[in-house]
Amino acid sequence: MTLRNLMMTAATCSMAAMPALADINIGASISETGPAAFLGDPEAKTLRMEVEKINAEGGINGEQINLIMYDDGGDANKARTFATRLVEDDEVVAVIGGTTTGTTMAMVPVYEDAEVPFISLAGAVEIIEPVNEWVFKTPHTDRMACEKIFEDMKAQGFSKIGMISGSDGFGKSMQAQCKGVAESSGVEIVADEVYGPQDADMTPQLTNIKGSGAEAILNSGMGQGPAVVTRNHTQLAIEAPLYQSHGVASKQFIELAGTEAAEGVRLPAAALLVADQLGDDNPQKPVVQGYRDAYEEETGEDVSTFGGHAFDALYILKAAIETAGSTEPAAIRDAIEQTAGFVGTAGEVNYSAEDHLGLTLDAFEMLEIKGGEWTIVE
Amino acid sequence: MSELLQFLFSGLTVGAVYALVALGFTIIYNASDVVNFAQGEFVMLGGMITVFTYAAGLPLPLAALVAIVATAAIGVALNKLAIEPARGAPVVSLIIITIGASIFLRGVAQVLFGKQIHRFPSFSGDAPFRIGGATILPQSLWVIAGGIAVFFALYLFFTRTLTGKAVLATSNNRLAAQLVGINTNWVMTLSFALSAGIGALAGVLITPITNTSYDVGIALALKGFAAAMLGGMGNPKGALVGGILLGIIEAMTAGYLSSQYKDAAAFVIILLVLFVMPQGLFGAKQTERV
């Protein structure tokens, strides 16, 4: 243990080239590998990059951040073990992470018992509903995505819609949320199909939706499935327009689906993807442009909204520690809950005792893909 | 009617993917009775290396050739470094070695190629062919043609060439094969190279349809293995028919029953076939002479 501390201090010193006697231990359990790696990978890269930047700029209240990050591989059991290690051995003051809803929910009881504030990067609404004193999250929920999409469908005059969903956790969760809010949003789900996350062809499902009289199609899924659905939608020349979820909100999706097939696809997403198209008076513009440029320069990869969730979580935490003027977990928690008017990549965050998500539907931009680029739908 | 045709085209597309993976299983199984569970990783490597050499500026056919040759070399290395040193070990141990190799290859690919999903363009564009109200993509035809071509090549190899017969002889009785002058080490090396090369070719053909990432091998190997079992392990005809049958069963279940039961239905049918015909549809009955 002492040897490890010594090595850590040595590493911090040599990297940041300044003495770091009182570190702030911030924990993270991210799915850097495994099936959710394409979410966790940009999250982990973002955290490393931004912590280094904050430390180089003098840390928080003059103290350096010591980021203790574990890779849970998307495995809920591992995540729980790491959560215990974070609070018992590493003595962290706050934790970022839980890339997936599964890993997040596995860790929640540990942080609740240890009374350590936890900012999750996962999507499902169940993380913050009912409100848990110690748990916050930064990404939009899948229910918000459904509401935003249905709002747009109604505005276009579509009321009968077909759903096609991935059978993975994200797809299933969003499918259930969309079914839950369909009626109150004034749309009727006339077809409900499912595909495996690794399937190569979804034309049978789409043929059935085509025959069901659906006026618009919603795909809830992430990873490669939505790209295949998009290509098949074009292949079958289906007239009903295709909506995707925020689960495909990265440039990679357009590449995988192909520019031609992706033409006209609509989806709700954070402003990060359309940083340059935001109005100059939009307070999010400098934040998202700054993060995007830094990330793309550091990694050579296109920015995705997933890394943005980690960015938001880290800076909400930083602001809270500064406000609290203390590294006591309870004081940090109180300060996080007071977060108001925080402008991040996902939108403006206003936490309260009743709302640990802090985002409204306005935080979503409705995008349409035109000529291989995201454009904001007016 | 056009719906039925569309389901059939979907089944053919997916089935040809399975068949190509299943064909890769055949050779190593024929040479050594070992089911090589790293076969899915060969498919992944074929796709991945093509993605990266293509992105580096090579023309697509050349990038594909590089991928196939490189993967074949990795197959040979796998045989030399992992399988050969364990010669004499029971078949089950060798199979476990291939599982270890598949985990190793996946790990290396994850570090080398990253965790992103990749794709390169279809060979002849994405404009679908319209037949009787249904559509099929040109790339699907490439995959189906590739499957049939590999099948015929393997069929001729095993029945018409001396080398192919040497492979079968090695599988049947290694000691007897050695006694009649067959270099069994060389046969094993050859079969790993061929098998990896066929896997890589599959990866090259299917990536424009399925996309690729470091971990696609697991799912492909599982479905390819199921297809091979259905058709009869070690028989090229079985691999082809088993793959396409599996694809069509899945597509019909998704189309007419429910997409929820697609995977389950396929496996139920495989189990039923194996109950009735334990050797699969085209597997030869084994007879032991005492």
XYZ file of C-alpha atoms in Angstrom:
668
model
C 0.000 0.000 0.000
C 2.768 2.471 0.953
C 4.766 1.432 -2.076
C 1.742 2.072 -4.256
C 1.152 5.474 -2.738
C 4.789 6.314 -3.263
C 4.594 5.275 -6.890
C 1.406 7.242 -7.394
C 2.919 10.368 -5.909
C 6.039 9.886 -7.983
C 3.955 9.460 -11.105
C 1.860 12.523 -10.389
C 4.953 14.576 -9.644
C 6.781 13.578 -12.780
C 3.712 14.034 -14.969
C 2.470 17.321 -13.667
C 5.923 18.452 -12.535
C 4.667 19.972 -9.335
C 4.420 18.756 -5.766
C 1.103 17.099 -4.992
C 0.886 16.491 -1.319
C -2.855 16.757 -0.751
C -4.530 15.075 -3.667
C -8.250 14.956 -4.256
C -9.035 11.312 -4.962
C -11.737 11.073 -7.608
C -12.867 7.588 -8.529
C -14.199 6.265 -11.815
C -15.457 2.904 -13.026
C -15.828 2.977 -16.800
C -16.557 0.247 -19.365
C -13.431 0.900 -21.380
C -13.557 -2.571 -22.880
C -16.389 -5.035 -23.480
C -19.650 -4.564 -25.326
C -20.091 -0.947 -24.186
C -16.494 -0.029 -25.085
C -17.549 2.426 -27.755
C -19.270 4.409 -24.986
C -16.631 3.876 -22.308
C -13.588 4.440 -24.476
C -14.279 8.119 -25.245
C -15.410 8.617 -21.630
C -12.132 7.288 -20.231
C -10.076 9.270 -22.741
C -12.011 12.417 -21.867
C -11.515 11.960 -18.124
C -7.754 11.386 -18.481
C -7.358 14.327 -20.809
C -9.397 16.772 -18.754
C -7.935 15.754 -15.385
C -4.464 16.329 -16.789
C -5.591 19.713 -18.041
C -7.141 20.716 -14.714
C -4.008 19.615 -12.844
C -1.766 21.528 -15.233
C -3.850 24.616 -14.571
C -3.358 24.281 -10.831
C -5.979 21.718 -9.824
C -9.078 22.384 -7.758
C -8.655 24.927 -4.955
C -4.908 24.453 -5.371
C -5.053 20.688 -4.901
C -4.242 18.172 -7.598
C -6.806 15.633 -8.753
C -5.783 12.021 -8.431
C -8.022 10.119 -10.860
C -8.425 6.474 -9.868
C -10.072 4.811 -12.825
C -11.029 1.164 -13.230
C -12.207 -0.652 -16.334
C -15.254 -2.768 -15.465
C -15.640 -4.141 -19.004
C -19.392 -3.534 -18.852
C -19.692 -6.261 -16.197
C -22.023 -5.279 -13.348
C -20.320 -7.629 -10.872
C -16.898 -6.175 -11.588
C -18.298 -2.668 -11.303
C -19.616 -3.451 -7.853
C -16.253 -4.834 -6.750
C -14.503 -1.727 -8.029
C -17.059 0.466 -6.274
C -16.217 -1.201 -2.962
C -12.511 -0.834 -3.655
C -12.948 2.838 -4.548
C -14.656 3.738 -1.294
C -12.740 1.412 1.046
C -9.164 1.333 -0.291
C -8.850 4.377 -2.491
C -10.830 6.666 -0.188
C -12.343 8.677 -3.003
C -14.406 11.797 -2.319
C -16.664 11.319 -5.331
C -17.127 8.887 -8.215
C -17.813 9.389 -11.904
C -19.022 6.531 -14.026
C -21.112 3.645 -14.594
C -20.980 3.702 -18.386
C -24.056 1.524 -18.684
C -27.276 1.435 -16.739
C -26.396 -2.076 -15.550
C -23.031 -1.152 -14.039
C -24.489 2.038 -12.576
C -27.330 0.284 -10.789
C -24.894 -2.324 -9.424
C -22.729 0.387 -7.877
C -25.443 2.640 -6.467
C -25.980 0.734 -3.159
C -22.236 0.865 -2.388
C -22.018 4.642 -2.734
C -25.293 5.093 -0.916
C -23.968 3.120 2.090
C -20.587 4.839 2.018
C -22.255 8.236 1.474
C -20.098 9.156 -1.501
C -21.560 11.305 -4.303
C -21.843 9.498 -7.644
C -22.381 11.021 -11.086
C -23.473 8.361 -13.593
C -22.878 8.512 -17.347
C -25.656 6.062 -18.237
C -28.944 6.721 -19.954
C -31.876 5.045 -18.247
C -34.388 7.091 -16.320
C -34.430 4.589 -13.437
C -31.047 5.907 -12.231
C -32.560 9.180 -11.064
C -36.165 8.126 -10.589
C -36.903 7.842 -7.718
C -34.311 10.382 -6.630
C -31.430 8.917 -4.652
C -29.702 11.380 -2.360
C -26.207 10.413 -3.583
C -26.799 9.695 -7.268
C -26.765 12.178 -10.167
C -26.425 11.719 -13.900
C -25.399 13.787 -16.914
C -26.852 12.194 -20.096
C -30.370 12.762 -21.332
C -32.721 9.901 -20.506
C -34.168 7.559 -23.093
C -37.650 8.733 -22.106
C -36.703 12.300 -23.038
C -35.463 11.043 -26.403
C -38.826 9.318 -27.018
C -40.739 12.465 -26.090
C -38.550 14.641 -28.297
C -38.920 12.259 -31.257
C -42.696 11.877 -30.834
C -43.007 15.665 -30.608
C -41.255 15.970 -33.961
C -43.305 13.162 -35.509
C -46.541 14.822 -34.445
C -45.336 18.132 -35.857
C -44.726 16.341 -39.185
C -48.253 14.927 -39.080
C -47.362 11.294 -38.312
C -49.469 9.521 -35.721
C -49.047 5.830 -36.616
C -45.514 4.721 -36.050
C -43.512 1.510 -36.298
C -40.817 0.667 -33.771
C -37.741 -1.462 -34.346
C -35.444 -1.998 -31.372
C -32.156 -3.650 -30.532
C -32.406 -6.493 -28.038
C -29.482 -5.092 -26.003
C -29.960 -3.147 -22.744
C -30.193 0.291 -24.319
C -32.578 -0.806 -27.084
C -34.874 -2.651 -24.694
C -34.957 0.153 -22.156
C -35.771 2.795 -24.739
C -38.372 0.551 -26.371
C -40.140 0.258 -23.010
C -39.901 4.004 -22.314
C -41.247 4.896 -25.767
C -44.186 2.520 -25.345
C -44.836 4.183 -21.980
C -45.029 7.720 -23.341
C -46.532 6.947 -26.764
C -50.116 7.451 -25.690
C -49.533 10.701 -23.828
C -47.501 11.956 -26.795
C -50.403 11.206 -29.120
C -48.819 8.538 -31.319
C -49.861 4.957 -31.825
C -47.310 2.163 -32.138
C -48.628 -0.097 -34.902
C -45.584 -2.351 -35.285
C -42.998 -3.439 -32.741
C -40.001 -5.419 -34.020
C -36.701 -6.496 -32.478
C -33.221 -7.348 -33.790
C -30.039 -8.765 -32.268
C -27.235 -6.241 -31.726
C -24.911 -8.133 -34.121
C -27.492 -8.986 -36.809
C -26.459 -8.448 -40.408
C -29.824 -7.905 -42.041
C -33.077 -6.414 -40.728
C -35.109 -6.482 -43.944
C -37.686 -9.003 -42.619
C -38.514 -6.756 -39.656
C -38.643 -3.643 -41.840
C -40.801 -5.440 -44.420
C -43.308 -6.176 -41.665
C -43.265 -2.554 -40.482
C -43.748 -1.431 -44.089
C -46.838 -3.648 -44.302
C -48.266 -2.344 -41.022
C -49.147 1.097 -42.377
C -46.666 2.945 -40.159
C -46.190 6.564 -41.217
C -42.822 6.906 -39.516
C -40.285 4.447 -38.092
C -38.341 4.775 -34.861
C -35.234 2.692 -34.218
C -34.087 2.456 -30.613
C -30.632 0.992 -30.578
C -26.944 1.715 -30.546
C -23.772 0.276 -31.979
C -23.836 -1.245 -35.447
C -27.518 -2.297 -35.527
C -28.895 1.168 -36.335
C -26.447 1.477 -39.248
C -27.759 -1.777 -40.724
C -31.375 -0.682 -40.154
C -30.629 2.569 -41.965
C -29.084 0.771 -44.959
C -31.982 -1.709 -45.112
C -34.500 1.150 -44.877
C -32.971 2.638 -48.024
C -32.621 -0.770 -49.686
C -36.349 -1.443 -49.290
C -37.208 2.115 -50.440
C -39.569 2.576 -47.486
C -41.400 5.892 -47.701
C -42.020 6.304 -43.967
C -39.127 8.446 -42.654
C -36.637 6.883 -40.257
C -35.892 8.296 -36.808
C -32.915 7.152 -34.759
C -32.191 7.651 -31.070
C -29.382 9.619 -29.421
C -27.629 6.235 -29.177
C -26.188 6.801 -32.658
C -25.061 10.355 -32.041
C -21.546 10.074 -33.426
C -20.039 10.756 -36.816
C -19.207 7.073 -37.023
C -22.894 6.286 -37.545
C -22.999 8.225 -40.823
C -19.844 6.453 -42.017
C -21.224 3.015 -41.125
C -24.634 3.615 -42.655
C -23.213 5.351 -45.719
C -23.935 8.945 -46.660
C -26.659 8.030 -49.141
C -28.575 5.727 -46.799
C -28.279 8.143 -43.878
C -29.772 11.024 -45.873
C -32.883 12.367 -44.154
C -32.521 10.343 -40.943
C -33.637 12.363 -37.924
C -32.496 12.054 -34.341
C -32.397 14.005 -31.108
C -28.895 14.776 -29.882
C -26.840 17.090 -27.748
C -25.540 20.326 -29.238
C -22.023 18.878 -29.252
C -22.537 17.336 -32.680
C -23.474 20.615 -34.296
C -21.133 22.913 -32.382
C -20.367 25.110 -35.370
C -24.024 25.544 -36.333
C -25.104 26.938 -32.976
C -25.943 30.633 -32.875
C -23.162 32.855 -31.554
C -25.359 33.877 -28.641
C -25.799 30.237 -27.584
C -23.968 29.815 -24.270
C -23.151 26.206 -25.126
C -21.157 27.120 -28.215
C -17.752 27.907 -26.626
C -18.040 24.905 -24.282
C -18.802 22.322 -26.950
C -16.361 23.780 -29.480
C -13.586 23.835 -26.915
C -14.158 20.253 -25.822
C -14.543 18.962 -29.369
C -11.329 20.584 -30.613
C -9.352 19.383 -27.600
C -10.689 15.836 -27.866
C -10.125 15.518 -31.586
C -6.599 16.886 -31.289
C -5.736 14.578 -28.372
C -7.172 11.340 -29.767
C -7.398 11.846 -33.520
C -10.946 10.450 -33.331
C -14.253 12.143 -33.994
C -15.951 13.469 -30.900
C -19.074 11.665 -29.687
C -21.656 12.768 -27.171
C -20.619 9.917 -24.856
C -17.265 11.493 -23.996
C -19.205 14.707 -23.474
C -21.159 13.079 -20.643
C -17.884 12.395 -18.815
C -16.731 15.948 -19.524
C -19.925 17.339 -17.975
C -19.673 15.066 -14.929
C -16.062 16.061 -14.233
C -16.704 19.780 -14.478
C -19.918 19.625 -12.434
C -17.844 17.875 -9.787
C -15.017 20.401 -10.063
C -17.433 23.306 -9.679
C -19.074 21.612 -6.697
C -15.773 21.031 -4.897
C -14.833 24.671 -5.514
C -18.184 25.902 -4.225
C -18.066 23.602 -1.216
C -14.502 24.669 -0.487
C -14.069 21.253 1.026
C -13.341 17.687 0.007
C -15.871 16.178 2.421
C -18.152 13.874 0.385
C -21.275 15.219 2.114
C -20.317 18.832 1.408
C -19.554 17.952 -2.220
C -22.933 16.229 -2.557
C -24.754 19.268 -1.234
C -22.860 21.488 -3.635
C -23.617 19.210 -6.604
C -27.299 19.405 -5.770
C -27.038 23.218 -5.808
C -25.636 23.160 -9.370
C -27.541 25.801 -11.342
C -27.005 27.204 -14.797
C -24.076 24.882 -15.464
C -23.481 24.854 -19.204
C -22.096 21.529 -20.390
C -22.046 19.555 -23.606
C -25.496 18.060 -22.919
C -27.189 21.371 -22.185
C -27.865 23.630 -19.222
C -27.882 21.632 -15.989
C -29.995 22.716 -13.014
C -29.989 20.109 -10.268
C -32.364 20.307 -7.326
C -33.406 18.074 -4.465
C -36.150 16.619 -6.683
C -34.233 16.566 -9.966
C -30.872 14.852 -10.248
C -30.857 15.006 -14.057
C -31.283 18.755 -14.407
C -31.929 18.791 -18.147
C -35.065 19.766 -20.029
C -36.260 18.730 -23.478
C -34.740 21.968 -24.787
C -31.317 20.450 -24.154
C -31.944 18.166 -27.124
C -31.491 19.458 -30.634
C -33.501 17.685 -33.330
C -31.018 16.874 -36.073
C -31.375 15.701 -39.633
C -28.580 14.174 -41.683
C -28.083 16.042 -44.946
C -25.223 15.315 -47.314
C -23.404 13.323 -44.636
C -23.567 16.148 -42.081
C -25.741 16.829 -39.055
C -28.039 19.802 -39.513
C -30.364 21.353 -36.971
C -34.055 20.982 -37.828
C -35.732 24.356 -37.594
C -45.563 -12.849 -52.352
C -42.978 -10.064 -52.535
C -42.720 -10.386 -48.763
C -41.808 -14.055 -48.994
C -39.182 -13.202 -51.593
C -37.775 -10.454 -49.372
C -37.520 -12.834 -46.406
C -35.815 -15.346 -48.696
C -33.265 -12.765 -49.883
C -32.584 -11.751 -46.307
C -32.110 -15.390 -45.370
C -29.738 -15.942 -48.295
C -27.655 -12.895 -47.359
C -27.312 -13.821 -43.709
C -27.041 -17.522 -44.516
C -24.166 -16.956 -46.937
C -22.329 -15.112 -44.150
C -22.783 -18.096 -41.836
C -21.814 -20.503 -44.615
C -18.530 -18.705 -45.281
C -17.589 -18.916 -41.598
C -18.683 -22.559 -41.455
C -16.547 -23.380 -44.516
C -13.529 -22.046 -42.648
C -14.174 -24.542 -39.839
C -14.115 -27.466 -42.290
C -10.453 -27.602 -43.191
C -8.889 -27.593 -39.730
C -11.554 -30.016 -38.556
C -10.780 -32.297 -41.485
C -7.059 -32.198 -40.773
C -7.115 -32.619 -37.022
C -10.657 -33.195 -35.684
C -10.170 -29.884 -33.883
C -12.944 -27.287 -34.008
C -10.971 -24.077 -34.261
C -12.809 -21.501 -32.168
C -10.425 -18.784 -33.349
C -12.146 -19.018 -36.754
C -14.322 -16.007 -35.920
C -11.187 -14.011 -35.138
C -9.765 -14.885 -38.572
C -12.935 -13.372 -40.071
C -12.530 -10.296 -37.864
C -8.856 -9.939 -38.842
C -9.708 -10.203 -42.541
C -12.191 -7.348 -42.232
C -10.091 -5.245 -39.871
C -6.803 -5.450 -41.790
C -8.671 -4.546 -44.979
C -10.244 -1.543 -43.229
C -6.883 -0.232 -42.116
C -4.852 -0.954 -45.258
C -7.679 0.547 -47.339
C -7.729 3.632 -45.120
C -3.949 3.831 -45.520
C -4.456 4.307 -49.239
C -4.208 0.860 -50.831
C -6.830 0.080 -53.498
C -9.564 -2.210 -52.127
C -8.584 -5.430 -54.002
C -4.957 -5.063 -52.891
C -5.994 -4.245 -49.319
C -8.121 -7.401 -49.315
C -5.228 -9.481 -50.637
C -2.908 -8.110 -47.948
C -5.516 -8.974 -45.307
C -5.940 -12.531 -46.569
C -2.183 -13.199 -46.771
C -1.521 -11.603 -43.369
C -4.318 -13.593 -41.718
C -3.074 -16.821 -43.310
C 0.349 -16.048 -41.812
C -1.276 -15.532 -38.408
C -3.013 -18.890 -38.850
C 0.345 -20.556 -39.520
C 1.849 -18.813 -36.492
C -1.052 -20.050 -34.362
C -0.357 -23.599 -35.480
C 3.428 -23.345 -34.996
C 3.316 -21.561 -31.643
C 0.275 -23.043 -29.938
C -1.042 -26.199 -31.594
C 2.149 -27.994 -32.641
C 3.887 -27.796 -29.247
C 0.798 -29.437 -27.739
C 0.728 -32.308 -30.227
C -0.315 -35.551 -28.643
C -2.661 -33.744 -26.313
C -6.292 -34.837 -26.477
C -8.534 -33.063 -28.991
C -10.397 -31.307 -26.176
C -7.167 -29.674 -24.978
C -6.431 -28.486 -28.504
C -9.915 -26.989 -28.749
C -9.309 -25.158 -25.478
C -6.048 -23.839 -26.930
C -7.998 -22.408 -29.880
C -10.394 -20.706 -27.457
C -7.391 -19.188 -25.699
C -5.987 -18.106 -29.051
C -9.272 -16.444 -29.947
C -9.237 -14.431 -26.700
C -5.618 -13.486 -27.343
C -6.276 -12.366 -30.939
C -9.299 -10.356 -29.818
C -7.196 -8.620 -27.155
C -4.424 -7.764 -29.591
C -6.963 -6.491 -32.131
C -8.548 -4.307 -29.453
C -5.208 -2.644 -28.715
C -4.080 -2.395 -32.353
C -7.313 -1.387 -34.073
C -9.240 0.278 -31.235
C -12.779 -0.411 -30.104
C -14.641 1.446 -32.809
C -16.886 -0.198 -35.386
C -15.535 -0.002 -38.938
C -16.670 -0.566 -42.487
C -15.385 -0.101 -45.996
C -17.528 0.524 -49.088
C -19.396 -2.230 -50.920
C -17.571 -3.641 -53.958
C -20.196 -2.624 -56.495
C -22.155 0.161 -54.886
C -25.266 0.107 -52.718
C -27.971 0.358 -55.390
C -30.216 -2.666 -54.695
C -31.409 -5.068 -57.387
C -35.229 -5.262 -57.603
C -36.627 -8.707 -58.253
C -40.376 -9.336 -58.032
C -41.016 -6.494 -55.596
C -38.169 -7.514 -53.288
C -34.653 -6.141 -53.153
C -31.194 -7.533 -52.641
C -27.909 -5.640 -52.357
C -25.054 -6.293 -54.809
C -22.789 -7.036 -51.837
C -25.111 -9.889 -50.804
C -24.543 -11.428 -54.222
C -20.788 -11.099 -53.680
C -21.107 -12.965 -50.378
C -23.302 -15.695 -51.877
C -20.971 -16.060 -54.880
C -17.983 -16.129 -52.534
C -19.571 -18.889 -50.466
C -20.314 -20.999 -53.527
C -16.825 -20.418 -54.983
C -15.103 -21.430 -51.735
C -17.375 -24.490 -51.549
C -16.413 -25.670 -55.027
C -12.741 -24.959 -54.443
C -12.797 -26.972 -51.210
C -14.831 -29.754 -52.780
C -12.310 -30.110 -55.608
C -9.425 -29.788 -53.156
C -10.618 -32.631 -50.960
C -11.789 -34.980 -53.740
C -9.480 -34.291 -56.676
C -6.085 -33.315 -55.296
C -3.477 -35.476 -53.633
C -2.852 -32.779 -51.021
C -6.533 -32.668 -50.142
C -6.596 -36.409 -49.736
C -3.487 -36.156 -47.577
C -5.416 -33.791 -45.316
C -8.257 -36.275 -45.013
C -5.803 -39.114 -44.401
C -4.089 -37.147 -41.643
C -7.409 -36.570 -39.970
C -8.391 -40.201 -40.251
C -5.227 -41.637 -38.758
C -2.188 -39.479 -38.180
C 0.179 -42.384 -37.581
C -0.943 -44.319 -40.653
C -0.665 -41.156 -42.737
C 2.910 -40.671 -41.539
C 3.712 -44.275 -42.362
C 2.637 -43.854 -45.976
C 4.875 -40.831 -46.274
C 2.572 -37.889 -45.614
C 4.263 -35.013 -43.884
C 1.540 -34.464 -41.288
C 3.186 -31.348 -39.824
C 3.111 -29.761 -43.219
C -0.531 -30.795 -43.685
C -1.453 -29.099 -40.408
C 0.418 -25.916 -41.334
C -1.279 -25.891 -44.727
C -4.725 -26.374 -43.250
C -4.268 -23.549 -40.749
C -3.067 -21.248 -43.533
C -6.003 -22.199 -45.782
C -8.548 -21.982 -43.014
C -7.324 -18.581 -41.856
C -7.233 -17.385 -45.452
C -10.835 -18.486 -46.041
C -11.851 -16.813 -42.785
C -10.162 -13.603 -43.890
C -11.844 -13.808 -47.299
C -15.169 -14.137 -45.485
C -14.293 -11.037 -43.447
C -13.467 -9.096 -46.608
C -16.732 -10.082 -48.311
C -19.099 -9.560 -45.379
C -17.722 -6.392 -43.747
C -19.614 -4.013 -46.076
C -22.812 -5.747 -44.856
C -22.138 -6.613 -41.223
C -19.542 -3.950 -40.269
C -16.609 -5.091 -38.173
C -15.077 -4.419 -34.778
C -12.577 -6.239 -32.600
C -15.262 -8.422 -31.012
C -17.406 -9.561 -33.969
C -15.628 -12.924 -33.994
C -17.545 -14.446 -31.083
C -21.006 -14.089 -32.594
C -19.804 -15.120 -36.064
C -17.991 -18.186 -34.759
C -21.073 -19.238 -32.790
C -23.411 -18.972 -35.777
C -20.829 -20.454 -38.155
C -20.286 -23.364 -35.762
C -24.036 -23.912 -35.502
C -24.274 -23.901 -39.302
C -21.416 -26.386 -39.580
C -23.033 -28.677 -37.000
C -26.367 -28.485 -38.792
C -24.802 -29.423 -42.119
C -22.362 -31.951 -40.722
C -18.956 -30.961 -39.359
C -16.106 -31.235 -41.820
C -18.216 -31.459 -44.962
C -18.022 -28.418 -47.300
C -21.460 -29.242 -48.701
C -22.802 -29.370 -45.156
C -21.246 -26.011 -44.297
C -22.816 -24.346 -47.323
C -26.272 -25.875 -46.944
C -26.231 -25.567 -43.133
C -25.326 -21.878 -43.278
C -27.934 -20.943 -45.842
C -30.591 -23.046 -44.117
C -29.838 -21.356 -40.788
C -30.096 -17.920 -42.401
C -33.412 -18.744 -44.067
C -34.896 -20.207 -40.859
C -33.959 -17.007 -39.011
C -35.383 -14.726 -41.666
C -38.653 -16.682 -41.963
C -39.080 -16.733 -38.183
C -38.464 -12.998 -37.984
C -40.836 -12.374 -40.885
C -43.735 -14.679 -40.174
C -43.552 -15.491 -36.466
C -41.831 -12.806 -34.436
C -38.411 -11.255 -34.525
C -38.209 -12.013 -30.783
C -37.889 -15.737 -31.484
C -35.481 -15.518 -34.430
C -32.364 -16.848 -32.666
C -34.260 -19.287 -30.494
C -36.066 -20.866 -33.448
C -32.822 -21.441 -35.293
C -31.256 -23.235 -32.348
C -34.352 -25.311 -31.633
C -34.295 -26.602 -35.203
C -30.582 -27.400 -34.969
C -31.218 -29.356 -31.775
C -34.051 -31.265 -33.422
C -31.873 -32.160 -36.413
C -29.058 -33.292 -34.151
C -31.438 -35.479 -32.124
C -32.560 -37.271 -35.251
C -29.252 -37.173 -37.155
C -26.379 -36.732 -34.722
C -23.941 -36.328 -37.627
C -25.819 -33.391 -39.121
C -27.486 -33.333 -42.517
C -24.465 -34.370 -44.608
C -22.084 -35.818 -42.034
C -20.647 -39.244 -42.710
C -21.493 -42.014 -40.268
C -18.401 -43.046 -38.377
C -17.681 -46.724 -38.093
C -15.003 -48.022 -35.792
C -13.300 -51.197 -36.873
C -11.948 -53.289 -34.054
